[in-house]
CSV table of C-alpha atoms in Angstrom, one decimal:
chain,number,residue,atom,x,y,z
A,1,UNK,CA,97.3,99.9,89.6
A,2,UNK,CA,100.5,101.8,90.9
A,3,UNK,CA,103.2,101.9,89.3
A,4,UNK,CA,106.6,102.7,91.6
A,5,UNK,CA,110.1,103.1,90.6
A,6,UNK,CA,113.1,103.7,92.8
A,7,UNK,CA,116.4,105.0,92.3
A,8,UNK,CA,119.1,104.1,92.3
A,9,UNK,CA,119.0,100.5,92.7
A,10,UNK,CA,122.0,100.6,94.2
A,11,UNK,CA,124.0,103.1,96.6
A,12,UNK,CA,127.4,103.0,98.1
A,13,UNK,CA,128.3,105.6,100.0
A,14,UNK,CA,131.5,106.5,102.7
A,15,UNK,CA,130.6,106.6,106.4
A,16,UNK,CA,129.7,110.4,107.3
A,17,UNK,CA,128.3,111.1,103.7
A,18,UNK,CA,124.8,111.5,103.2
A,19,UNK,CA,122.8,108.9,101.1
A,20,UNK,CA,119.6,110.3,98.5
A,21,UNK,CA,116.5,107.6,97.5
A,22,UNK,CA,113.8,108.6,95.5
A,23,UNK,CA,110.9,107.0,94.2
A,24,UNK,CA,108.0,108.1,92.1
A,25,UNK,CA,104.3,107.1,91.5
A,26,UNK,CA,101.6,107.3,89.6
A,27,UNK,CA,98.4,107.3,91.2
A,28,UNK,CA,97.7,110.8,92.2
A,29,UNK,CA,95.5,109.3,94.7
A,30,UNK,CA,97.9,108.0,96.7
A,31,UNK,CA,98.4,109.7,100.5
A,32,UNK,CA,100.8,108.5,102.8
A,33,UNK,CA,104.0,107.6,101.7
A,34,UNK,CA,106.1,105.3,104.1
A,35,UNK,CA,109.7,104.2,103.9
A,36,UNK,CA,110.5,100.7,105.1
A,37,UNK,CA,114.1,99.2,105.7
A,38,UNK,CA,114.7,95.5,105.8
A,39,UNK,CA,118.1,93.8,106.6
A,40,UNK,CA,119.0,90.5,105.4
A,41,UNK,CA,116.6,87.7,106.2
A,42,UNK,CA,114.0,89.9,108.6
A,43,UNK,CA,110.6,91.7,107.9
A,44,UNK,CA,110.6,94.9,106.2
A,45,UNK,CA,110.6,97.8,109.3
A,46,UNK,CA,109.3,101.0,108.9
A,47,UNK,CA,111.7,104.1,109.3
A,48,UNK,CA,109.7,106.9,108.5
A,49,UNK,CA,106.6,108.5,106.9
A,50,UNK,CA,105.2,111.7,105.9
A,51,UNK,CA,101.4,112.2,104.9
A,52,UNK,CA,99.8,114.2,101.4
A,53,UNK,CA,99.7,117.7,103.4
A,54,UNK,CA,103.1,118.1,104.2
A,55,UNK,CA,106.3,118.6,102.3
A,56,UNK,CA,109.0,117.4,105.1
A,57,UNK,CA,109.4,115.0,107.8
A,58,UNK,CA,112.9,114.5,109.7
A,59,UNK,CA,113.1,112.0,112.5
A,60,UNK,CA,117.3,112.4,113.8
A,61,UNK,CA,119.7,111.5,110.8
A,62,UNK,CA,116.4,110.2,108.4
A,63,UNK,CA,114.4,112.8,106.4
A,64,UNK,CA,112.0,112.3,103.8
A,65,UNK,CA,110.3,115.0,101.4
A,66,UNK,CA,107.4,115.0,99.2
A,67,UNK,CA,106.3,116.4,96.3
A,68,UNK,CA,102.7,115.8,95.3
A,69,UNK,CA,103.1,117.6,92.1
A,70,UNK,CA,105.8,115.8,90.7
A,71,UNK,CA,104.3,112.6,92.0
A,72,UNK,CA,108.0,111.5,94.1
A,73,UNK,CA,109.2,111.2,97.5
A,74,UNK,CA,112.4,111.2,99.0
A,75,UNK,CA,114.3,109.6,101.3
A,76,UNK,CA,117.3,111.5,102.8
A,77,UNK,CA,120.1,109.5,105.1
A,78,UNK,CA,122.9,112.1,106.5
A,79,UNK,CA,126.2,111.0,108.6
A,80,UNK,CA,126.2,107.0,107.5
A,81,UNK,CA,127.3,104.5,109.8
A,82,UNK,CA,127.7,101.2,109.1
A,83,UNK,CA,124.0,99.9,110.8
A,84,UNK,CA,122.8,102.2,107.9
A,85,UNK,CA,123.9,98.9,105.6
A,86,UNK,CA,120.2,97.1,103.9
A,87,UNK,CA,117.6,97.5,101.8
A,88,UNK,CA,115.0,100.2,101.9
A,89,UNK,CA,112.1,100.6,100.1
A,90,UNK,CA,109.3,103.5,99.6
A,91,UNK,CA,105.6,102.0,99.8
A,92,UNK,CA,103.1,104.9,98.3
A,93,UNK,CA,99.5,103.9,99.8
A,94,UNK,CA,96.3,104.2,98.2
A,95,UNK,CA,93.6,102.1,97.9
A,96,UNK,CA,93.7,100.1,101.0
A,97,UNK,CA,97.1,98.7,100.3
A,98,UNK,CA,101.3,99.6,99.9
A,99,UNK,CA,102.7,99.5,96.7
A,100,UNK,CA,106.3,98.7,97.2
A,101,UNK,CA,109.3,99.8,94.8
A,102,UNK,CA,111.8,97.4,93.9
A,103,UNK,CA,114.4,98.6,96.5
A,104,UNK,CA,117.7,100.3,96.5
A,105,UNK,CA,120.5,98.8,98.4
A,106,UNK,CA,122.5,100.8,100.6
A,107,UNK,CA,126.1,100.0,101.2
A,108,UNK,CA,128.2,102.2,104.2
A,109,UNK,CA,131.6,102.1,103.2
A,110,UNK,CA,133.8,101.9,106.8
B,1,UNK,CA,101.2,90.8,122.2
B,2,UNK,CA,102.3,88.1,119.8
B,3,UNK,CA,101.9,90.8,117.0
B,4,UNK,CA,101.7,89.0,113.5
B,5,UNK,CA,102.4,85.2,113.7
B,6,UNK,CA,103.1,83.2,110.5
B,7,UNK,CA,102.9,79.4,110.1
B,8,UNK,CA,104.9,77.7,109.2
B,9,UNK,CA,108.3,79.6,108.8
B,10,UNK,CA,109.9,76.9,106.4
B,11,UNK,CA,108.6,74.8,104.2
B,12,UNK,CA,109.8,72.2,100.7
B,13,UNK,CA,106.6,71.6,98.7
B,14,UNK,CA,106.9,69.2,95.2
B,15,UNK,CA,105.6,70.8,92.5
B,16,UNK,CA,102.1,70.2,92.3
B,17,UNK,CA,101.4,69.6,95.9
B,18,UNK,CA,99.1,71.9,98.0
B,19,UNK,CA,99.7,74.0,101.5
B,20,UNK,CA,98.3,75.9,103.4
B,21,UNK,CA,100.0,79.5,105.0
B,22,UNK,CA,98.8,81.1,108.2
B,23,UNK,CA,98.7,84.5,109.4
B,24,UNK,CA,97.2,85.4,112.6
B,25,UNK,CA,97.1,89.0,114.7
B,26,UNK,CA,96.6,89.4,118.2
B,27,UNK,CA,95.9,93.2,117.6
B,28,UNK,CA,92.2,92.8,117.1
B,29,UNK,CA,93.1,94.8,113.2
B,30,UNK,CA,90.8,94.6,110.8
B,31,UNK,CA,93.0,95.2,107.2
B,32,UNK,CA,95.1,92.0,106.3
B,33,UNK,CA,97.3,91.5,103.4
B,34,UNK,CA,99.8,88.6,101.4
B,35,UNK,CA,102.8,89.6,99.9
B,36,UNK,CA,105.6,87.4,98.1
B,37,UNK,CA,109.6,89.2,97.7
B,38,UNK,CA,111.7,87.2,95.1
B,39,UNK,CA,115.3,87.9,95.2
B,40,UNK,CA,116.0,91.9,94.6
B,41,UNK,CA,112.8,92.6,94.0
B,42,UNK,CA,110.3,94.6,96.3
B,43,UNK,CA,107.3,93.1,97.8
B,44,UNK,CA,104.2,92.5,95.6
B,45,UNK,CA,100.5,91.6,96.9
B,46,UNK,CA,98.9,88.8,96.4
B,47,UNK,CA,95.9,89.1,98.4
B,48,UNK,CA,94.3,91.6,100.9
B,49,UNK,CA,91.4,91.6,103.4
B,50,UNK,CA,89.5,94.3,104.5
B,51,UNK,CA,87.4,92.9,107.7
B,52,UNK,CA,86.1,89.6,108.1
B,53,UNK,CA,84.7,87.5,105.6
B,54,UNK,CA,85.9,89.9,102.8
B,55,UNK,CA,89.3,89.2,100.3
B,56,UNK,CA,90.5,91.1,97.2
B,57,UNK,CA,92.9,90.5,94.9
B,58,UNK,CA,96.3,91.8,94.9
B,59,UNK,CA,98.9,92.5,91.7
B,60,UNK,CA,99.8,88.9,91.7
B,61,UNK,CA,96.7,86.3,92.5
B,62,UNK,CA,97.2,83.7,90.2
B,63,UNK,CA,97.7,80.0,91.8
B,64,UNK,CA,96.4,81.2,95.1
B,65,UNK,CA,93.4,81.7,97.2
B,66,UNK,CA,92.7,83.3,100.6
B,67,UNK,CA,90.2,82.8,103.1
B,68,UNK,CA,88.9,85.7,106.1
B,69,UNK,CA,86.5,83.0,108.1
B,70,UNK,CA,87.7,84.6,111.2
B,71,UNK,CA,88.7,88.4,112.3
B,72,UNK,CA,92.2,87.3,113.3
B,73,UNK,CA,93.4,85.0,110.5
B,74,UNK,CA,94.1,84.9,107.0
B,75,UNK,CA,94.9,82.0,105.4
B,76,UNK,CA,97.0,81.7,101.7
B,77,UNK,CA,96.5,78.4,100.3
B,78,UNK,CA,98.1,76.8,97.0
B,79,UNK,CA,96.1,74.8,95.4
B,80,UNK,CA,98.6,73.3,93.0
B,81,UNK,CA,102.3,74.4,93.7
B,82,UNK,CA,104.4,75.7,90.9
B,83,UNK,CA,108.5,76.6,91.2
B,84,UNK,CA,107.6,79.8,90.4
B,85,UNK,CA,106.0,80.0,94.0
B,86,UNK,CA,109.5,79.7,95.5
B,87,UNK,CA,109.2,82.8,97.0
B,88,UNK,CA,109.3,84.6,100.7
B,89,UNK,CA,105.9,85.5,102.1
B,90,UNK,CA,105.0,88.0,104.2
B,91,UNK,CA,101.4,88.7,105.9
B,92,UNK,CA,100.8,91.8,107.1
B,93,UNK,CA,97.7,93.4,109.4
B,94,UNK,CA,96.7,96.7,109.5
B,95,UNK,CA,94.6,99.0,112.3
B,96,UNK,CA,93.5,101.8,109.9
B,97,UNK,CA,92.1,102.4,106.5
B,98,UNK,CA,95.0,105.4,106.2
B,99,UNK,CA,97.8,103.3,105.9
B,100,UNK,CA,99.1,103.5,109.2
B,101,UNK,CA,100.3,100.9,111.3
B,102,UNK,CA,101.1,98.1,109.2
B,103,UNK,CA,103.0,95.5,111.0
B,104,UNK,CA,104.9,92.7,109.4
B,105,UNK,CA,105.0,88.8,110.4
B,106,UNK,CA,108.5,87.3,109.9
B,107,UNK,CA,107.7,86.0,106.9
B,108,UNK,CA,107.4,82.1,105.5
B,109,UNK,CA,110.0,81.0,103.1
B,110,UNK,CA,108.9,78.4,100.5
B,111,UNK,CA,110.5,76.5,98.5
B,112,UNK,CA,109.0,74.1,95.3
B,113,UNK,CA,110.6,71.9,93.7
C-alpha cells in the first residue's frame, strides 16, 4: 500500500509569514494529489489539488507543487492570518482511494 | 442536496456490543469509502466501495464489515466492539474514479467502553 509522511508535524509561524508542508509517497502510481484542511471537531475540507502533469497550482494565498520524480508534494501558505490556524493533511490518490498523511498542525501566531 | 449524511453522530457502545454506522449520498456517486482518525493521527481506511454490491478492504479492516445492498448507502457494522474502536469515523462518496470530488460526512464519534 502507500506509504505517506508529512513534515513537519508541527508548524508555528507569525501572521504575514509564509508556512511550507511537504509530504512524500511511495507509489509511483499515484496521480492526483489533494490537500485537505480540517479544524477542530469538522470534516476534513479540501483546499487545493494539482494532478500528475503539472508541476504548480496556486489558488490566492495557497500553492501546491509537485514533483513526480522525487515522489513529494508541497503545500505553500504565504501572508498567514489567524483562520489559517488547523490541521492539514496531503492525501496522494491511487488505486481508487486517498491515502492520508498523519497531519501537520498549523499554528498563526497574532 | 443533503450531500453525505451519517447516522448516528454520537454514540457509547460496551465493549463487546454490536452497531451499526450509516452513510448515505444524495449525489447519485458511485465510489464510497470508511475511514477512522484517532487523535493526531490522519485518517486511515477501513473499507471502500466501488458501485453497488461491491466492498474492499481498506488499511485497517479488522473487527468490521461493510455492506453496498443499495447505490446510495454504505453501512459499517461492528460485530463485537473493542476500546480500540474508540475512534471518529468518517464516510466518504466519490463521483469519479480520478479522485475527484470526494465529499466528507460529518463524521460519527464513537466511543467503547
Amino acid at each position: 500500500g502507500e506509504n505517506v509522511e508529512q513534515h513537519p508535524s508541527t508548524l508555528s509561524v507569525q501572521e504575514g509569514d509564509s508556512a511550507v508542508i511537504k509530504c512524500t509517497y511511495s507509489d509511483s502510481a499515484s496521480n492526483y494529489f489533494p490537500w485537505y484542511k480540517q479544524e477542530l471537531g469538522k470534516r476534513p475540507q479540501l483546499i487545493i489539488d494539482i494532478r500528475s502533469n503539472v508541476g504548480e497550482k496556486k489558488d490566492q494565498r495557497i500553492a501546491v507543487t509537485l514533483n513526480k520524480t522525487a515522489k513529494h508534494f508541497s503545500l505553500h501558505i504565504t501572508e498567514t492570518q489567524p483562520e489559517d490556524s488547523a490541521v492539514y493533511f496531503c492525501a496522494p490518490f491511487n488505486d481508487y482511494k486517498l491515502s492520508f498523511g498523519a497531519g501537520t498542525t498549523v499554528t498563526v501566531r497574532a | 442536496n443533503a450531500g453525505v449524511t451519517q447516522t448516528p453522530k454520537f454514540r457509547v457502545l460496551k465493549t463487546g456490543q454490536s452497531m451499526t454506522l450509516l452513510c448515505a449520498q444524495d449525489m447519485n456517486h458511485e465510489y464510497m469509502y470508511w475511514y477512522r482518525q484517532d487523535p493526531g493521527m490522519g485518517l486511515r481506511l477501513i473499507h471502500y466501495s466501488v458501485g453497488e454490491g461491491t466492498t474492499a478492504k481498506g488499511e485497517v479492516p479488522d473487527g468490521y464489515n461493510v455492506s453496498r445492498l443499495k447505490k446510495q448507502n454504505f453501512l459499517l457494522g461492528l460485530e463485537s466492539a473493542a476500546p480500540s474502536q474508540t475512534s471518529v469515523y468518517f464516510c466518504a462518496s466519490s463521483y469519479s474514479k480520478t479522485g475527484y470530488g470526494y465529499t466528507f460526512g460529518s463524521g460519527t464519534r464513537l466511543t467503547v467502553v
